[in-house]
Structure formats: structure tokens, C-alpha cells
DNA sequence: AAGTTGATCAACCGCAGTTGC
DNA sequence: AGCAACTGCGGTTGATCAACT
């Protein structure tokens, strides 16, 4: 069976959040930051994060330890008895100040459809490409609106194939379970480079950072290149670094990029990398047939960490 | 006006992956 | 290395509201 619940059922509220609970959560996060539910108190034996979060609104820790004197704990006075998981969800899906409210635009609709075609039900990845939208929101929107929209178009919302067409009719198409990626790469790995905005021309500023699509698929999507960088907004700022020649440059160095040579991860130019010797970082990688070459190091940074 | 049905979406649950001891 | 605990994700549920009968 699965893990035990993240928190004790006793002493926690469930169901809809009240305004007061929202305010307390917002105040706590403003004071301590989002990361608070991760940071456990170390000094008091076996503890649970929700206890820290709950009581962090007031005195710090829920009676010191699980099984402690709950009645004497400020939690009971604070009145926000929520499991940390629930707090996180409430914050991410509802209280975060950068959330976009209101209906989805047609552009967002189409982007969701395209991303879903590539990624399947990877709602968090899709949400990462729609600033201000949450995975939960997109998931709900997909299930209530987009599915129907696609069915009305005669498209299977799961496979993105025509509902009554044979497989041969859409050769070159792929499904989320058989994505068009470099061999050995999963849909999760179908990522471009930095999350920097496209330049004024509307193209990615670095050809390496986009994913080339086979003509059949590109035609279907109505695009030639689609930027599938899946890092979470805000857009990255490539680091400023001083190179060996003493000159300050921005951007990621070749060795900061994760190389997919030989279908394994490693540093570009490192052991097993067959890129070495290629004249330019923009040249197509022989192992990836140009579909996917690098996962930029920025993808592995915690976007919340500035 | 009351009851029923359908749509929407916030919140919960369980699991997998990750982290820290 | 192994285990316990945490985090984050996707699937599902259930409360609420609007439209309809």
C-alpha cells in the first residue's frame, strides 16, 4: 500500500478554506516565504511539517512534537489547523499573487492543446508554459472545456488523432506515449534550453533552445519550430560569468549544458560526449538527429530560487 | 417554487520520486 | 545502503451554482 498520510488526521481542518485561514496563510508566507513547509524543525524529535506550518503562524512548533500537549499549543488559538500539503495547494492554486484570473484566451487554448499533444497529462509542465495558470486549473479546464472542443472537431483528446481515422492516415503523428524525441528521451526530456523570451522577430534567440519537429507534425501544429522549453517562469537570466580569458559574458557555457550524447546524461564535452569537435554549438547533434540536443542547465535550477 | 441535472472548480487522496539521516 | 519522511504530481471527489423541467 501507499505511504501513510502526510499528517495526522486529528487536529486538522478539511474542506473549503475560510477568508481568515487565507489571510493567515498569506501573512505567514509573506513573513517566512513559500519554503516554510519544507523546513522542518530539527530540534524536537519526530515532527511533521504541517505542525510547523500551522504553528509557525504563531509560536513556531506544534507543542514541540507529535503527541505533545496540543491543548496548550497556540494552534488551537490560531485556528488554522491545516496540513502542510493543504496549505501548499491552497497557496499554489489560489492565493499566489501572480495568478492570472479569468477565462482562458483562445491563444492559451491552442497552446494547451499543442502542449498536451506533446506531453500528455503532464499538467505541471504545461502550466509551466502558461504564466499565471496552475496545473490544477489547466487540468480542470482541459477536462471541462478542451476535451469537448476537440471532440467537436473530431479529434481524440487523448491521442490527438482524428476520431475515425486509421493510423496510417496520420503517419508521422505521435502520441504522448510515443513522442517524437531523440531515442531514449522521454516526453519530460523534450525540453529546449533557456527560458529566455524569443527575440523581437518572434524566434528563439538561440536555435539550440528550440525543438525541431518533423514536417508532418510541424504542419499539423501550424508551426515550424516550437519552443518547448519547460522551465517555469519567470524567464531565466543567463548568468554573468567571467571566462578564462577574463572577459565577462552572459549565457550558459558549453559545459553548463547537459549533453545527451549516447543517450545518457553528462556534461557537454565530457566522457561519452560525441559533440566534441563539432564546430559550433548550433550544429545538429548526430545522436539526436537535430530533434533534441541539450537540456540546458537552467532547467535543473529551482525557479523559485533567485 | 421546487426538484433535477449538468457544469465547474477547489480540495483531497494516493503514489512516485527525492532528500536527509 | 537502507529507511523514514517530505515534496510534488495526477487522478478523483464533492460542494456549489446555474440552467432546465
mmCIF file of C-alpha atoms (C1' of nucleotides) in Angstrom:
data_model
loop_
_atom_site.group_PDB
_atom_site.id
_atom_site.type_symbol
_atom_site.label_atom_id
_atom_site.label_comp_id
_atom_site.label_asym_id
_atom_site.label_seq_id
_atom_site.Cartn_x
_atom_site.Cartn_y
_atom_site.Cartn_z
ATOM 1 C CA UNK A 1 0.000 0.000 0.000
ATOM 2 C CA UNK A 2 0.964 3.598 -0.185
ATOM 3 C CA UNK A 3 2.524 5.837 2.303
ATOM 4 C CA UNK A 4 0.735 6.933 5.359
ATOM 5 C CA UNK A 5 -0.900 10.341 5.157
ATOM 6 C CA UNK A 6 1.380 13.336 5.326
ATOM 7 C CA UNK A 7 -0.121 14.451 8.567
ATOM 8 C CA UNK A 8 -2.218 13.352 11.418
ATOM 9 C CA UNK A 9 -5.896 13.475 10.620
ATOM 10 C CA UNK A 10 -6.703 14.677 14.084
ATOM 11 C CA UNK A 11 -6.371 18.386 14.758
ATOM 12 C CA UNK A 12 -6.540 19.376 11.094
ATOM 13 C CA UNK A 13 -9.348 21.078 9.233
ATOM 14 C CA UNK A 14 -10.511 19.909 5.867
ATOM 15 C CA UNK A 15 -12.736 21.272 3.181
ATOM 16 C CA UNK A 16 -13.111 24.784 1.914
ATOM 17 C CA UNK A 17 -10.797 27.462 3.228
ATOM 18 C CA UNK A 18 -12.216 30.438 5.040
ATOM 19 C CA UNK A 19 -11.137 34.014 4.382
ATOM 20 C CA UNK A 20 -9.491 34.096 7.759
ATOM 21 C CA UNK A 21 -7.468 30.983 7.031
ATOM 22 C CA UNK A 22 -6.406 32.502 3.720
ATOM 23 C CA UNK A 23 -5.281 35.675 5.426
ATOM 24 C CA UNK A 24 -3.292 33.749 7.987
ATOM 25 C CA UNK A 25 -1.626 31.675 5.336
ATOM 26 C CA UNK A 26 -0.787 34.728 3.238
ATOM 27 C CA UNK A 27 0.609 36.518 6.250
ATOM 28 C CA UNK A 28 2.717 33.535 7.159
ATOM 29 C CA UNK A 29 4.117 33.129 3.677
ATOM 30 C CA UNK A 30 4.831 36.841 3.414
ATOM 31 C CA UNK A 31 6.760 36.635 6.641
ATOM 32 C CA UNK A 32 8.569 33.360 6.117
ATOM 33 C CA UNK A 33 8.447 32.668 2.438
ATOM 34 C CA UNK A 34 6.985 29.810 0.483
ATOM 35 C CA UNK A 35 9.580 27.375 1.597
ATOM 36 C CA UNK A 36 8.387 27.186 5.148
ATOM 37 C CA UNK A 37 6.536 23.954 4.744
ATOM 38 C CA UNK A 38 9.691 22.287 3.642
ATOM 39 C CA UNK A 39 11.756 23.312 6.589
ATOM 40 C CA UNK A 40 11.234 21.043 9.484
ATOM 41 C CA UNK A 41 12.187 21.920 12.979
ATOM 42 C CA UNK A 42 15.173 19.801 13.715
ATOM 43 C CA UNK A 43 15.378 20.017 17.411
ATOM 44 C CA UNK A 44 12.266 18.384 18.706
ATOM 45 C CA UNK A 45 12.213 14.740 17.912
ATOM 46 C CA UNK A 46 9.759 13.376 15.393
ATOM 47 C CA UNK A 47 7.863 16.256 13.947
ATOM 48 C CA UNK A 48 5.663 16.891 10.996
ATOM 49 C CA UNK A 49 5.873 19.799 8.636
ATOM 50 C CA UNK A 50 2.239 20.637 8.946
ATOM 51 C CA UNK A 51 2.695 21.169 12.618
ATOM 52 C CA UNK A 52 5.464 23.619 11.944
ATOM 53 C CA UNK A 53 3.443 25.437 9.362
ATOM 54 C CA UNK A 54 0.332 25.574 11.439
ATOM 55 C CA UNK A 55 2.066 26.826 14.494
ATOM 56 C CA UNK A 56 4.620 28.798 12.582
ATOM 57 C CA UNK A 57 1.837 31.311 12.250
ATOM 58 C CA UNK A 58 2.138 31.950 15.892
ATOM 59 C CA UNK A 59 4.720 30.337 18.099
ATOM 60 C CA UNK A 60 6.776 28.061 15.924
ATOM 61 C CA UNK A 61 6.031 24.484 16.604
ATOM 62 C CA UNK A 62 3.028 22.423 17.463
ATOM 63 C CA UNK A 63 3.534 21.571 21.099
ATOM 64 C CA UNK A 64 7.093 20.721 20.238
ATOM 65 C CA UNK A 65 6.469 17.243 18.954
ATOM 66 C CA UNK A 66 3.789 14.951 17.735
ATOM 67 C CA UNK A 67 1.791 13.772 20.630
ATOM 68 C CA UNK A 68 2.721 16.841 22.596
ATOM 69 C CA UNK A 69 0.350 18.872 24.628
ATOM 70 C CA UNK A 70 -1.942 20.037 21.879
ATOM 71 C CA UNK A 71 -4.257 21.888 24.171
ATOM 72 C CA UNK A 72 -1.502 24.165 25.322
ATOM 73 C CA UNK A 73 -0.331 24.810 21.794
ATOM 74 C CA UNK A 74 -1.092 28.088 20.109
ATOM 75 C CA UNK A 75 -2.535 26.171 17.164
ATOM 76 C CA UNK A 76 -5.786 25.822 18.929
ATOM 77 C CA UNK A 77 -5.949 29.572 19.357
ATOM 78 C CA UNK A 78 -4.702 30.409 15.894
ATOM 79 C CA UNK A 79 -7.422 28.296 14.358
ATOM 80 C CA UNK A 80 -5.534 27.403 11.186
ATOM 81 C CA UNK A 81 -5.284 23.701 11.565
ATOM 82 C CA UNK A 82 -4.307 22.623 8.116
ATOM 83 C CA UNK A 83 -1.945 20.025 6.861
ATOM 84 C CA UNK A 84 1.105 21.477 5.121
ATOM 85 C CA UNK A 85 0.116 19.786 1.927
ATOM 86 C CA UNK A 86 -3.210 21.518 2.015
ATOM 87 C CA UNK A 87 -1.531 24.873 2.679
ATOM 88 C CA UNK A 88 0.835 24.416 -0.206
ATOM 89 C CA UNK A 89 -2.030 23.545 -2.525
ATOM 90 C CA UNK A 90 -4.101 26.479 -1.394
ATOM 91 C CA UNK A 91 -1.208 28.843 -1.943
ATOM 92 C CA UNK A 92 -0.168 27.485 -5.305
ATOM 93 C CA UNK A 93 -3.618 27.127 -6.759
ATOM 94 C CA UNK A 94 -5.426 30.069 -5.295
ATOM 95 C CA UNK A 95 -3.536 32.583 -3.187
ATOM 96 C CA UNK A 96 -0.348 33.165 -5.132
ATOM 97 C CA UNK A 97 -0.273 36.832 -6.166
ATOM 98 C CA UNK A 98 0.948 36.126 -9.682
ATOM 99 C CA UNK A 99 -2.042 34.020 -10.603
ATOM 100 C CA UNK A 100 -3.961 35.071 -13.642
ATOM 101 C CA UNK A 101 -7.686 35.136 -13.125
ATOM 102 C CA UNK A 102 -10.423 34.884 -15.659
ATOM 103 C CA UNK A 103 -11.185 32.860 -18.716
ATOM 104 C CA UNK A 104 -8.610 31.217 -20.878
ATOM 105 C CA UNK A 105 -7.906 33.034 -24.112
ATOM 106 C CA UNK A 106 -8.026 31.344 -27.493
ATOM 107 C CA UNK A 107 -4.251 31.555 -27.618
ATOM 108 C CA UNK A 108 -3.983 29.775 -24.315
ATOM 109 C CA UNK A 109 -6.464 27.183 -25.551
ATOM 110 C CA UNK A 110 -4.373 26.388 -28.568
ATOM 111 C CA UNK A 111 -1.158 26.349 -26.594
ATOM 112 C CA UNK A 112 -2.642 23.897 -24.116
ATOM 113 C CA UNK A 113 -3.775 21.640 -26.929
ATOM 114 C CA UNK A 114 -0.369 21.711 -28.567
ATOM 115 C CA UNK A 115 1.484 21.111 -25.351
ATOM 116 C CA UNK A 116 -0.875 18.318 -24.387
ATOM 117 C CA UNK A 117 -0.230 16.675 -27.704
ATOM 118 C CA UNK A 118 3.442 16.595 -26.848
ATOM 119 C CA UNK A 119 3.340 15.967 -23.167
ATOM 120 C CA UNK A 120 0.142 14.165 -22.388
ATOM 121 C CA UNK A 121 -1.331 14.782 -18.976
ATOM 122 C CA UNK A 122 1.795 16.457 -17.629
ATOM 123 C CA UNK A 123 -0.202 19.339 -16.277
ATOM 124 C CA UNK A 124 2.592 20.860 -14.268
ATOM 125 C CA UNK A 125 4.810 21.030 -17.325
ATOM 126 C CA UNK A 126 2.016 22.538 -19.362
ATOM 127 C CA UNK A 127 1.326 25.029 -16.594
ATOM 128 C CA UNK A 128 4.966 25.995 -16.678
ATOM 129 C CA UNK A 129 4.419 27.352 -20.165
ATOM 130 C CA UNK A 130 1.354 29.360 -19.222
ATOM 131 C CA UNK A 131 2.354 32.085 -16.802
ATOM 132 C CA UNK A 132 -0.228 32.703 -14.131
ATOM 133 C CA UNK A 133 -2.012 29.420 -14.685
ATOM 134 C CA UNK A 134 -1.791 26.452 -12.357
ATOM 135 C CA UNK A 135 -1.642 22.787 -13.189
ATOM 136 C CA UNK A 136 -4.905 22.226 -11.364
ATOM 137 C CA UNK A 137 -6.600 24.991 -13.296
ATOM 138 C CA UNK A 138 -5.370 23.676 -16.611
ATOM 139 C CA UNK A 139 -6.324 20.139 -15.710
ATOM 140 C CA UNK A 140 -9.842 21.252 -14.820
ATOM 141 C CA UNK A 141 -10.074 23.382 -17.919
ATOM 142 C CA UNK A 142 -8.927 20.512 -20.067
ATOM 143 C CA UNK A 143 -11.487 18.150 -18.617
ATOM 144 C CA UNK A 144 -14.371 20.570 -18.834
ATOM 145 C CA UNK A 145 -13.705 22.572 -21.989
ATOM 146 C CA UNK A 146 -10.854 21.475 -24.170
ATOM 147 C CA UNK A 147 -11.828 17.825 -24.325
ATOM 148 C CA UNK A 148 -15.234 18.764 -25.633
ATOM 149 C CA UNK A 149 -13.769 21.258 -28.025
ATOM 150 C CA UNK A 150 -11.509 18.607 -29.528
ATOM 151 C CA UNK A 151 -14.298 16.066 -29.712
ATOM 152 C CA UNK A 152 -16.403 18.619 -31.547
ATOM 153 C CA UNK A 153 -13.530 18.981 -34.012
ATOM 154 C CA UNK A 154 -13.495 15.216 -34.425
ATOM 155 C CA UNK A 155 -10.186 14.844 -32.645
ATOM 156 C CA UNK A 156 -9.487 12.314 -29.942
ATOM 157 C CA UNK A 157 -8.393 14.362 -26.923
ATOM 158 C CA UNK A 158 -6.042 11.674 -25.700
ATOM 159 C CA UNK A 159 -4.261 10.752 -28.906
ATOM 160 C CA UNK A 160 -4.910 13.969 -30.821
ATOM 161 C CA UNK A 161 -5.715 11.840 -33.800
ATOM 162 C CA UNK A 162 -8.852 12.120 -35.889
ATOM 163 C CA UNK A 163 -11.529 10.099 -34.152
ATOM 164 C CA UNK A 164 -12.409 7.801 -37.061
ATOM 165 C CA UNK A 165 -9.193 7.781 -38.985
ATOM 166 C CA UNK A 166 -6.882 4.813 -39.317
ATOM 167 C CA UNK A 167 -3.385 5.013 -38.017
ATOM 168 C CA UNK A 168 -1.916 5.177 -41.482
ATOM 169 C CA UNK A 169 -3.735 8.391 -42.172
ATOM 170 C CA UNK A 170 -1.691 10.224 -39.641
ATOM 171 C CA UNK A 171 1.706 8.745 -40.175
ATOM 172 C CA UNK A 172 4.290 10.949 -38.677
ATOM 173 C CA UNK A 173 1.978 11.951 -35.923
ATOM 174 C CA UNK A 174 2.838 10.857 -32.461
ATOM 175 C CA UNK A 175 1.040 10.371 -29.245
ATOM 176 C CA UNK A 176 2.149 11.252 -25.774
ATOM 177 C CA UNK A 177 3.147 7.642 -25.358
ATOM 178 C CA UNK A 178 5.312 7.713 -28.436
ATOM 179 C CA UNK A 179 6.720 11.163 -28.564
ATOM 180 C CA UNK A 180 8.976 12.485 -31.246
ATOM 181 C CA UNK A 181 12.176 12.790 -29.340
ATOM 182 C CA UNK A 182 15.705 11.653 -29.538
ATOM 183 C CA UNK A 183 15.932 7.952 -28.862
ATOM 184 C CA UNK A 184 15.848 7.256 -25.201
ATOM 185 C CA UNK A 185 14.346 10.582 -24.296
ATOM 186 C CA UNK A 186 11.039 10.758 -22.501
ATOM 187 C CA UNK A 187 8.436 13.442 -23.023
ATOM 188 C CA UNK A 188 9.740 15.052 -19.881
ATOM 189 C CA UNK A 189 13.061 15.432 -21.562
ATOM 190 C CA UNK A 190 11.544 17.101 -24.550
ATOM 191 C CA UNK A 191 12.789 20.425 -23.479
ATOM 192 C CA UNK A 192 14.587 23.265 -25.057
ATOM 193 C CA UNK A 193 17.181 25.420 -23.476
ATOM 194 C CA UNK A 194 16.843 28.597 -21.538
ATOM 195 C CA UNK A 195 13.512 30.100 -20.691
ATOM 196 C CA UNK A 196 14.511 33.368 -22.190
ATOM 197 C CA UNK A 197 11.931 35.126 -24.275
ATOM 198 C CA UNK A 198 12.034 34.973 -28.008
ATOM 199 C CA UNK A 199 13.596 37.926 -29.692
ATOM 200 C CA UNK A 200 11.675 40.595 -31.482
ATOM 201 C CA UNK A 201 11.423 38.501 -34.600
ATOM 202 C CA UNK A 202 9.382 36.008 -32.682
ATOM 203 C CA UNK A 203 12.023 33.348 -32.929
ATOM 204 C CA UNK A 204 14.022 31.887 -30.175
ATOM 205 C CA UNK A 205 17.218 33.794 -29.752
ATOM 206 C CA UNK A 206 19.171 30.562 -29.769
ATOM 207 C CA UNK A 207 18.329 27.911 -32.302
ATOM 208 C CA UNK A 208 19.663 25.283 -29.931
ATOM 209 C CA UNK A 209 16.937 26.102 -27.497
ATOM 210 C CA UNK A 210 14.101 25.001 -29.697
ATOM 211 C CA UNK A 211 12.956 21.610 -30.792
ATOM 212 C CA UNK A 212 12.643 20.836 -34.463
ATOM 213 C CA UNK A 213 9.549 18.960 -35.452
ATOM 214 C CA UNK A 214 9.205 16.556 -38.321
ATOM 215 C CA UNK A 215 7.480 18.299 -41.232
ATOM 216 C CA UNK A 216 4.326 16.228 -40.848
ATOM 217 C CA UNK A 217 3.917 17.202 -37.249
ATOM 218 C CA UNK A 218 5.024 20.736 -37.758
ATOM 219 C CA UNK A 219 2.402 21.085 -40.428
ATOM 220 C CA UNK A 220 -0.221 19.708 -38.134
ATOM 221 C CA UNK A 221 0.702 22.172 -35.449
ATOM 222 C CA UNK A 222 0.951 25.001 -37.844
ATOM 223 C CA UNK A 223 4.445 25.789 -36.781
ATOM 224 C CA UNK A 224 7.906 25.012 -37.971
ATOM 225 C CA UNK A 225 9.604 25.296 -34.657
ATOM 226 C CA UNK A 226 8.031 25.167 -31.275
ATOM 227 C CA UNK A 227 9.834 26.321 -28.209
ATOM 228 C CA UNK A 228 9.304 23.583 -25.715
ATOM 229 C CA UNK A 229 11.481 24.913 -23.011
ATOM 230 C CA UNK A 230 9.607 23.678 -19.980
ATOM 231 C CA UNK A 231 11.285 25.598 -17.254
ATOM 232 C CA UNK A 232 8.993 27.555 -15.034
ATOM 233 C CA UNK A 233 8.591 31.261 -15.381
ATOM 234 C CA UNK A 234 9.891 33.811 -14.568
ATOM 235 C CA UNK A 235 12.168 33.697 -17.576
ATOM 236 C CA UNK A 236 15.703 32.995 -16.727
ATOM 237 C CA UNK A 237 18.500 35.451 -16.770
ATOM 238 C CA UNK A 238 21.547 33.650 -18.036
ATOM 239 C CA UNK A 239 24.298 34.031 -15.515
ATOM 240 C CA UNK A 240 27.028 36.567 -15.856
ATOM 241 C CA UNK A 241 30.321 34.795 -15.690
ATOM 242 C CA UNK A 242 33.965 35.581 -16.156
ATOM 243 C CA UNK A 243 35.573 33.248 -18.584
ATOM 244 C CA UNK A 244 39.123 32.028 -18.852
ATOM 245 C CA UNK A 245 40.126 34.986 -20.957
ATOM 246 C CA UNK A 246 38.952 37.314 -18.191
ATOM 247 C CA UNK A 247 36.042 38.677 -20.204
ATOM 248 C CA UNK A 248 32.605 38.843 -18.635
ATOM 249 C CA UNK A 249 29.964 37.091 -20.682
ATOM 250 C CA UNK A 250 26.348 36.210 -20.177
ATOM 251 C CA UNK A 251 24.716 32.909 -21.035
ATOM 252 C CA UNK A 252 25.442 29.335 -20.296
ATOM 253 C CA UNK A 253 28.771 27.890 -21.167
ATOM 254 C CA UNK A 254 29.003 24.729 -23.185
ATOM 255 C CA UNK A 255 29.955 22.829 -20.074
ATOM 256 C CA UNK A 256 26.874 24.018 -18.235
ATOM 257 C CA UNK A 257 24.659 22.257 -20.726
ATOM 258 C CA UNK A 258 23.588 18.714 -20.103
ATOM 259 C CA UNK A 259 24.644 16.615 -23.041
ATOM 260 C CA UNK A 260 22.533 13.749 -24.297
ATOM 261 C CA UNK A 261 25.261 12.001 -26.219
ATOM 262 C CA UNK A 262 24.936 8.241 -26.216
ATOM 263 C CA UNK A 263 21.525 8.659 -24.667
ATOM 264 C CA UNK A 264 22.878 9.358 -21.285
ATOM 265 C CA UNK A 265 23.203 12.488 -19.315
ATOM 266 C CA UNK A 266 26.533 14.082 -18.760
ATOM 267 C CA UNK A 267 28.342 17.302 -19.198
ATOM 268 C CA UNK A 268 28.809 18.545 -22.689
ATOM 269 C CA UNK A 269 32.290 17.656 -23.771
ATOM 270 C CA UNK A 270 32.665 15.159 -21.004
ATOM 271 C CA UNK A 271 33.123 11.433 -21.123
ATOM 272 C CA UNK A 272 30.941 9.856 -23.733
ATOM 273 C CA UNK A 273 30.162 13.136 -25.393
ATOM 274 C CA UNK A 274 30.437 12.852 -29.100
ATOM 275 C CA UNK A 275 29.820 16.505 -29.699
ATOM 276 C CA UNK A 276 33.419 17.367 -29.156
ATOM 277 C CA UNK A 277 34.871 18.601 -32.339
ATOM 278 C CA UNK A 278 31.633 19.878 -33.754
ATOM 279 C CA UNK A 279 32.412 23.322 -34.987
ATOM 280 C CA UNK A 280 29.500 25.133 -33.444
ATOM 281 C CA UNK A 281 27.023 24.584 -30.689
ATOM 282 C CA UNK A 282 24.264 25.257 -33.157
ATOM 283 C CA UNK A 283 25.199 22.335 -35.385
ATOM 284 C CA UNK A 284 22.901 19.382 -35.207
ATOM 285 C CA UNK A 285 23.879 16.597 -32.944
ATOM 286 C CA UNK A 286 24.395 13.281 -34.734
ATOM 287 C CA UNK A 287 22.833 11.286 -31.936
ATOM 288 C CA UNK A 288 19.700 13.335 -31.777
ATOM 289 C CA UNK A 289 19.122 13.942 -35.465
ATOM 290 C CA UNK A 290 18.511 17.513 -34.591
ATOM 291 C CA UNK A 291 15.421 16.765 -32.585
ATOM 292 C CA UNK A 292 16.896 17.315 -29.212
ATOM 293 C CA UNK A 293 20.388 18.160 -28.302
ATOM 294 C CA UNK A 294 20.781 19.781 -24.960
ATOM 295 C CA UNK A 295 18.864 20.189 -21.822
ATOM 296 C CA UNK A 296 20.068 23.480 -20.574
ATOM 297 C CA UNK A 297 21.353 23.605 -17.043
ATOM 298 C CA UNK A 298 18.706 26.222 -16.287
ATOM 299 C CA UNK A 299 16.097 23.500 -16.414
ATOM 300 C CA UNK A 300 17.521 21.978 -13.321
ATOM 301 C CA UNK A 301 17.510 25.128 -11.270
ATOM 302 C CA UNK A 302 14.765 25.724 -8.804
ATOM 303 C CA UNK A 303 12.854 28.567 -10.417
ATOM 304 C CA UNK A 304 11.881 29.866 -7.026
ATOM 305 C CA UNK A 305 15.471 30.368 -6.094
ATOM 306 C CA UNK A 306 16.703 33.694 -7.294
ATOM 307 C "C1'" DA B 1 -41.426 27.399 -6.480
ATOM 308 C "C1'" DA B 2 -39.345 23.026 -6.121
ATOM 309 C "C1'" DG B 3 -36.761 19.368 -7.883
ATOM 310 C "C1'" DT B 4 -33.356 17.568 -11.149
ATOM 311 C "C1'" DT B 5 -29.436 17.658 -13.975
ATOM 312 C "C1'" DG B 6 -25.106 19.251 -15.603
ATOM 313 C "C1'" DA B 7 -21.002 22.172 -15.302
ATOM 314 C "C1'" DT B 8 -17.401 23.991 -12.767
ATOM 315 C "C1'" DC B 9 -13.531 24.040 -9.812
ATOM 316 C "C1'" DA B 10 -11.406 23.824 -5.141
ATOM 317 C "C1'" DA B 11 -9.685 20.450 -2.436
ATOM 318 C "C1'" DC B 12 -8.393 15.815 -1.203
ATOM 319 C "C1'" DC B 13 -6.060 11.307 -1.866
ATOM 320 C "C1'" DG B 14 -2.575 8.175 -3.006
ATOM 321 C "C1'" DC B 15 1.511 7.418 -5.302
ATOM 322 C "C1'" DA B 16 6.374 8.060 -7.102
ATOM 323 C "C1'" DG B 17 10.434 10.334 -6.717
ATOM 324 C "C1'" DT B 18 13.609 12.818 -3.816
ATOM 325 C "C1'" DT B 19 16.041 14.016 0.257
ATOM 326 C "C1'" DG B 20 18.232 13.559 4.600
ATOM 327 C "C1'" DC B 21 19.737 10.868 8.369
ATOM 328 C "C1'" DA C 1 22.859 1.176 1.915
ATOM 329 C "C1'" DG C 2 18.572 1.355 3.833
ATOM 330 C "C1'" DC C 3 14.906 3.614 5.756
ATOM 331 C "C1'" DA C 4 11.762 7.276 7.011
ATOM 332 C "C1'" DA C 5 9.864 11.435 5.892
ATOM 333 C "C1'" DC C 6 8.886 15.196 2.564
ATOM 334 C "C1'" DT C 7 7.512 17.164 -1.858
ATOM 335 C "C1'" DG C 8 5.128 17.403 -5.932
ATOM 336 C "C1'" DC C 9 2.127 15.395 -9.235
ATOM 337 C "C1'" DG C 10 -2.007 13.444 -11.476
ATOM 338 C "C1'" DG C 11 -6.469 11.437 -10.700
ATOM 339 C "C1'" DT C 12 -10.646 11.853 -8.379
ATOM 340 C "C1'" DT C 13 -14.246 13.639 -5.433
ATOM 341 C "C1'" DG C 14 -17.683 16.557 -3.755
ATOM 342 C "C1'" DA C 15 -19.703 21.132 -2.904
ATOM 343 C "C1'" DT C 16 -21.773 24.800 -5.195
ATOM 344 C "C1'" DC C 17 -24.182 27.136 -8.659
ATOM 345 C "C1'" DA C 18 -26.814 27.748 -12.913
ATOM 346 C "C1'" DA C 19 -29.911 26.054 -16.251
ATOM 347 C "C1'" DC C 20 -33.665 23.436 -17.180
ATOM 348 C "C1'" DT C 21 -38.097 20.873 -16.404
#
